[in-house]
Short mmCIF file of C-alpha atoms and ligand atoms in Angstrom, two decimals:
data_model
loop_
_atom_site.label_atom_id
_atom_site.label_comp_id
_atom_site.label_asym_id
_atom_site.label_seq_id
_atom_site.Cartn_x
_atom_site.Cartn_y
_atom_site.Cartn_z
CA UNK A 486 128.05 105.31 121.25
CA UNK A 487 124.56 103.26 122.58
CA UNK A 488 124.05 100.32 120.01
CA UNK A 489 120.24 100.02 119.34
CA UNK A 490 118.74 96.76 118.87
CA UNK A 491 116.59 95.28 116.25
CA UNK A 492 113.04 94.81 117.98
CA UNK A 493 110.42 92.46 117.43
CA UNK A 494 106.89 92.32 118.76
CA UNK A 495 103.88 90.02 118.62
CA UNK A 496 100.32 91.22 120.05
CA UNK A 497 97.87 88.24 119.72
CA UNK A 498 94.27 89.66 118.99
CA UNK A 499 90.91 87.35 119.52
CA UNK A 500 87.70 88.09 117.88
CA UNK A 501 85.86 85.15 118.42
CA UNK A 502 86.72 82.26 115.79
CA UNK A 503 89.51 84.52 114.00
CA UNK A 504 92.59 84.89 115.65
CA UNK A 505 94.67 87.53 114.65
CA UNK A 506 98.40 88.47 115.42
CA UNK A 507 99.90 91.65 114.98
CA UNK A 508 103.63 91.55 113.72
CA UNK A 509 106.14 94.14 114.39
CA UNK A 510 109.91 94.88 113.72
CA UNK A 511 112.27 97.58 113.35
CA UNK A 512 115.67 97.51 112.86
CA UNK A 513 115.87 100.46 115.20
CA UNK A 514 114.08 101.33 118.45
CA UNK A 515 109.91 100.49 118.37
CA UNK A 516 108.18 99.30 115.15
CA UNK A 517 106.27 102.13 113.66
CA UNK A 518 104.17 100.26 111.59
CA UNK A 519 103.10 96.10 112.40
CA UNK A 520 101.16 94.01 110.27
CA UNK A 521 98.59 91.15 110.74
CA UNK A 522 98.19 87.89 110.03
CA UNK A 523 94.63 86.22 110.69
CA UNK A 524 94.35 82.21 111.38
CA UNK A 525 90.52 80.56 111.59
CA UNK A 526 90.98 77.22 112.21
CA UNK A 527 93.89 75.89 110.12
CA UNK A 528 93.93 78.70 107.32
CA UNK A 529 96.40 81.09 107.73
CA UNK A 530 95.20 84.08 105.78
CA UNK A 531 99.09 86.45 104.95
CA UNK A 532 102.12 85.59 106.18
CA UNK A 533 103.67 88.57 107.41
CA UNK A 534 107.11 90.39 107.18
CA UNK A 535 109.96 87.87 106.20
CA UNK A 536 111.72 89.56 109.54
CA UNK A 537 109.42 87.63 111.48
CA UNK A 538 110.01 84.57 109.60
CA UNK A 539 110.14 82.12 113.24
CA UNK A 540 107.19 83.68 114.60
CA UNK A 541 105.16 82.83 111.47
CA UNK A 542 106.45 79.28 111.45
CA UNK A 543 105.74 78.54 115.16
CA UNK A 544 102.27 80.07 114.92
CA UNK A 545 101.67 77.66 111.89
CA UNK A 546 102.52 74.83 113.59
CA UNK A 547 100.66 75.97 116.85
CA UNK A 548 97.98 75.77 114.83
CA UNK A 549 98.66 72.99 112.43
CA UNK A 550 98.15 75.25 108.98
CA UNK A 551 97.00 73.32 106.29
CA UNK A 552 96.51 76.42 103.90
CA UNK A 553 97.55 80.20 103.43
CA UNK A 554 95.45 82.52 101.29
CA UNK A 555 97.20 85.41 100.37
CA UNK A 556 95.61 89.08 99.45
CA UNK A 557 98.73 90.53 97.91
CA UNK A 558 102.29 90.37 97.16
CA UNK A 559 103.67 93.35 99.45
CA UNK A 560 106.56 92.08 101.34
CA UNK A 561 104.51 92.73 104.67
CA UNK A 562 101.95 90.66 103.54
CA UNK A 563 103.89 87.61 101.74
CA UNK A 564 107.22 87.81 103.06
CA UNK A 565 106.92 83.65 104.81
CA UNK A 566 104.88 82.57 101.81
CA UNK A 567 108.47 80.31 100.38
CA UNK A 568 109.04 79.51 103.92
CA UNK A 569 105.90 77.85 104.97
CA UNK A 570 105.65 76.43 101.79
CA UNK A 571 109.08 74.52 101.96
CA UNK A 572 108.45 73.97 105.52
CA UNK A 573 104.69 72.48 105.45
CA UNK A 574 104.13 71.35 102.08
CA UNK A 575 101.05 73.40 102.12
CA UNK A 576 98.99 75.73 99.23
CA UNK A 577 99.62 79.15 99.43
CA UNK A 578 96.61 80.31 97.49
CA UNK A 579 96.57 83.70 95.36
CA UNK A 580 95.69 85.84 92.05
CA UNK A 581 97.45 84.70 89.45
CA UNK A 582 99.17 88.16 88.91
CA UNK A 583 100.54 87.62 92.58
CA UNK A 584 101.05 84.39 91.21
CA UNK A 585 103.00 85.83 88.53
CA UNK A 586 104.65 88.88 90.09
CA UNK A 587 106.26 86.22 93.09
CA UNK A 588 107.42 83.53 90.71
CA UNK A 589 110.58 85.45 89.75
CA UNK A 590 112.66 87.98 91.64
CA UNK A 591 111.81 91.38 91.11
CA UNK A 592 112.79 95.05 92.45
CA UNK A 593 111.90 96.14 96.12
CA UNK A 594 113.25 99.75 96.99
CA UNK A 595 115.87 99.50 100.03
CA UNK A 596 113.79 100.82 102.27
CA UNK A 597 111.00 97.48 102.17
CA UNK A 598 113.60 95.43 102.48
CA UNK A 599 115.00 97.21 105.66
CA UNK A 600 111.55 97.22 106.98
CA UNK A 601 110.27 94.41 105.79
CA UNK A 602 112.80 92.13 104.66
CA UNK A 603 113.93 90.21 101.89
CA UNK A 604 111.47 88.74 99.13
CA UNK A 605 111.99 85.08 98.21
CA UNK A 606 110.58 83.77 94.91
CA UNK A 607 107.92 81.08 95.17
CA UNK A 608 105.48 79.11 93.17
CA UNK A 609 102.17 80.18 94.45
CA UNK A 610 99.18 77.69 94.23
CA UNK A 611 95.58 79.15 91.87
CA UNK A 612 92.85 80.11 94.20
CA UNK A 613 90.35 77.32 93.22
CA UNK A 614 87.90 77.69 90.60
CA UNK A 615 84.50 78.89 92.43
CA UNK A 616 85.20 78.35 96.40
CA UNK A 617 87.64 77.32 98.70
CA UNK A 618 85.96 75.08 101.57
CA UNK A 619 87.25 73.79 104.04
CA UNK A 620 85.00 72.47 107.46
CA UNK A 621 82.51 74.72 108.00
CA UNK A 622 84.79 77.60 105.96
CA UNK A 623 83.57 78.98 102.82
CA UNK A 624 85.92 81.55 101.04
CA UNK A 625 85.19 83.31 97.84
CA UNK A 626 88.19 85.58 96.21
CA UNK A 627 87.40 88.93 95.10
CA UNK A 628 89.84 90.47 92.98
CA UNK A 629 89.98 94.17 94.51
CA UNK A 630 92.67 96.02 92.80
CA UNK A 631 93.79 99.56 93.31
CA UNK A 632 96.37 99.33 96.41
CA UNK A 633 98.35 96.55 93.86
CA UNK A 634 97.38 95.21 90.73
CA UNK A 635 97.26 91.54 92.39
CA UNK A 636 94.96 92.83 95.65
CA UNK A 637 92.56 90.16 96.19
CA UNK A 638 89.94 90.24 99.22
CA UNK A 639 89.16 86.97 100.29
CA UNK A 640 85.14 86.73 101.96
CA UNK A 641 84.31 84.16 104.22
CA UNK A 642 80.70 83.59 103.51
CA UNK A 643 79.23 81.55 106.23
CA UNK A 644 80.12 84.13 108.58
CA UNK A 645 80.18 87.15 106.64
CA UNK A 646 83.66 88.26 107.17
CA UNK A 647 86.09 90.33 105.04
CA UNK A 648 89.92 89.62 105.08
CA UNK A 649 90.40 92.81 103.42
CA UNK A 650 94.29 92.65 103.21
CA UNK A 651 95.30 96.70 102.03
CA UNK A 652 92.11 97.79 100.52
CA UNK A 653 90.68 99.28 104.03
CA UNK A 654 93.74 100.68 106.34
CA UNK A 655 91.73 103.50 107.44
CA UNK A 656 88.54 105.78 107.22
CA UNK A 657 90.50 108.55 105.45
CA UNK A 658 94.06 108.00 104.13
CA UNK A 659 97.01 109.96 104.01
CA UNK A 660 99.14 108.65 101.73
CA UNK A 661 99.70 106.29 98.72
CA UNK A 662 102.35 104.21 97.43
CA UNK A 663 103.47 105.56 93.70
CA UNK A 664 101.99 102.70 92.10
CA UNK A 665 98.23 102.86 93.84
CA UNK A 666 95.46 103.44 91.80
CA UNK A 667 92.51 105.68 93.12
CA UNK A 668 90.33 105.16 90.92
CA UNK A 669 91.27 101.19 90.72
CA UNK A 670 90.22 101.39 94.43
CA UNK A 671 87.16 103.15 94.33
CA UNK A 672 85.67 100.51 91.79
CA UNK A 673 86.93 97.88 94.36
CA UNK A 674 85.31 99.53 96.81
CA UNK A 675 82.08 99.71 95.03
CA UNK A 676 82.42 96.22 93.86
CA UNK A 677 83.48 94.86 97.57
CA UNK A 678 80.29 96.76 99.41
CA UNK A 679 78.05 94.65 96.98
CA UNK A 680 78.58 91.50 99.11
CA UNK A 681 77.72 90.85 102.74
CA UNK A 682 79.65 90.94 105.12
CA UNK A 683 80.42 93.00 108.59
CA UNK A 684 83.45 92.14 110.43
CA UNK A 685 85.94 93.37 108.35
CA UNK A 686 89.83 91.76 108.87
CA UNK A 687 92.34 94.51 107.57
CA UNK A 688 96.34 93.98 107.07
CA UNK A 689 96.29 96.73 109.65
CA UNK A 690 93.21 97.64 111.51
CA UNK A 691 90.99 95.34 112.07
CA UNK A 692 87.00 96.50 112.81
CA UNK A 693 85.51 93.11 113.84
CA UNK A 694 82.49 95.19 113.88
CA UNK A 695 80.11 97.03 111.57
CA UNK A 696 83.30 96.71 108.93
CA UNK A 697 81.36 96.82 106.13
CA UNK A 698 80.69 100.40 107.01
CA UNK A 699 84.11 101.81 107.72
CA UNK A 700 84.58 100.51 103.94
CA UNK A 701 81.94 102.37 102.85
CA UNK A 702 83.52 105.69 105.22
CA UNK A 703 86.59 104.90 102.86
CA UNK A 704 84.81 104.97 99.42
CA UNK A 705 83.20 108.27 100.80
CA UNK A 706 86.48 109.85 101.52
CA UNK A 707 88.49 108.44 98.12
CA UNK A 708 85.04 109.87 95.98
CA UNK A 709 85.02 113.08 98.16
CA UNK A 710 89.14 113.33 97.34
CA UNK A 711 88.28 112.78 93.79
CA UNK A 712 86.09 115.16 93.25
CA UNK A 713 88.00 118.22 95.01
CA UNK A 714 91.33 117.03 93.25
CA UNK A 715 89.62 116.39 89.96
CA UNK A 716 87.82 120.17 89.98
CA UNK A 717 91.42 121.92 90.71
CA UNK A 718 92.75 120.38 87.86
CA UNK A 719 90.36 121.25 85.54
CA UNK A 720 91.21 124.52 86.29
CA UNK A 721 94.17 123.99 85.47
CA UNK A 722 96.52 123.54 89.15
CA UNK A 723 99.27 121.10 89.47
CA UNK A 724 99.93 118.93 92.24
CA UNK A 725 101.63 121.43 94.66
CA UNK A 726 98.73 124.20 94.26
CA UNK A 727 96.35 121.65 94.67
CA UNK A 728 97.44 120.67 97.97
CA UNK A 729 98.00 123.59 99.07
CA UNK A 730 94.51 124.91 98.20
CA UNK A 731 93.13 121.99 99.86
CA UNK A 732 95.26 122.16 102.51
CA UNK A 733 96.53 118.84 102.11
CA UNK A 734 99.91 117.92 104.48
CA UNK A 735 102.59 116.20 102.88
CA UNK A 736 103.47 113.57 105.16
CA UNK A 737 107.40 114.02 105.14
CA UNK A 738 108.30 111.69 107.87
CA UNK A 739 107.11 108.66 105.92
CA UNK A 740 108.22 110.05 102.65
CA UNK A 741 111.21 110.34 103.99
CA UNK A 742 111.43 106.85 105.16
CA UNK A 743 110.43 106.01 101.83
CA UNK A 744 112.44 107.72 99.60
CA UNK A 745 109.44 109.59 97.79
CA UNK A 746 108.10 106.36 97.15
CA UNK A 747 104.86 107.19 99.89
CA UNK A 748 103.34 110.15 99.87
CA UNK A 749 100.25 112.66 99.98
CA UNK A 750 101.36 114.02 96.05
CA UNK A 751 101.13 110.28 95.01
CA UNK A 752 97.62 110.62 96.30
CA UNK A 753 97.00 113.82 94.33
CA UNK A 754 98.61 112.83 91.64
CA UNK A 755 96.94 109.87 90.79
CA UNK A 756 93.42 111.35 90.81
CA UNK A 757 94.76 114.00 88.87
CA UNK A 758 95.64 110.88 86.66
CA UNK A 759 92.46 109.40 86.89
CA UNK A 760 90.52 112.62 86.10
CA UNK A 761 92.91 112.85 82.88
CA UNK A 762 91.61 109.00 81.84
CA UNK A 763 88.30 110.22 82.96
CA UNK A 764 88.61 113.27 80.09
CA UNK A 765 90.47 111.02 77.69
CA UNK A 766 93.15 113.63 77.68
ZN1 ZN B 2009 100.52 96.57 100.58
#
């Protein structure tokens, strides 16, 4: 039998003053999903998956990283927080909900451990009151829940950059994790669109120009999706029937790989739950 080795990929992207490192890891064959961490000056935004620990430590050393901003607790974003804090004795700033979540061990699905690596509890640092200013950089933390309860975006006010974690992902999306909330995502997108920015540094798909338009497109997509699902739910259709009527295709590969935790059906169910809340039943 041929042994298929794990594979690590690193791609460096330069967006003016912001450098993105696209990190991929796969236990078998080429990585299907990659994640970005960003460096600006000596600030690192998100820390990649723990399977890429050596690479992330190298990046932190090259740029003499002095602080980290964390968008949320998911393993592909927070995976090297503990090791960075320990190795460099630097603050890793995060939202109180991220701090709480990562303060002790929490349950992850086996596929999450397999793809991203183990999660290590860590004592994170609260984001400073108001702004975090460093040289000519001025960051504001904006809580943008929905993808996860703790999800936070970081707005850099002097340059018009938004480090958006998993708030964007694409103009249209095809699946949700079981714990994602469409109603909260819609509120968060509306909130973030009240701010001024152009570059969108997404955790998986950067949009260095006209990023705000991309987020507006995602908002339209989610509102439309919610509207269409609600209408059919009001007629008494269940999730399967709604998917059939709207010709929504299940993402079977993803759904199977993630043991049902990630699917189109979750997105439909999230919209149905939001509709029930809205109607008060
Ligand atoms: Zn995430």
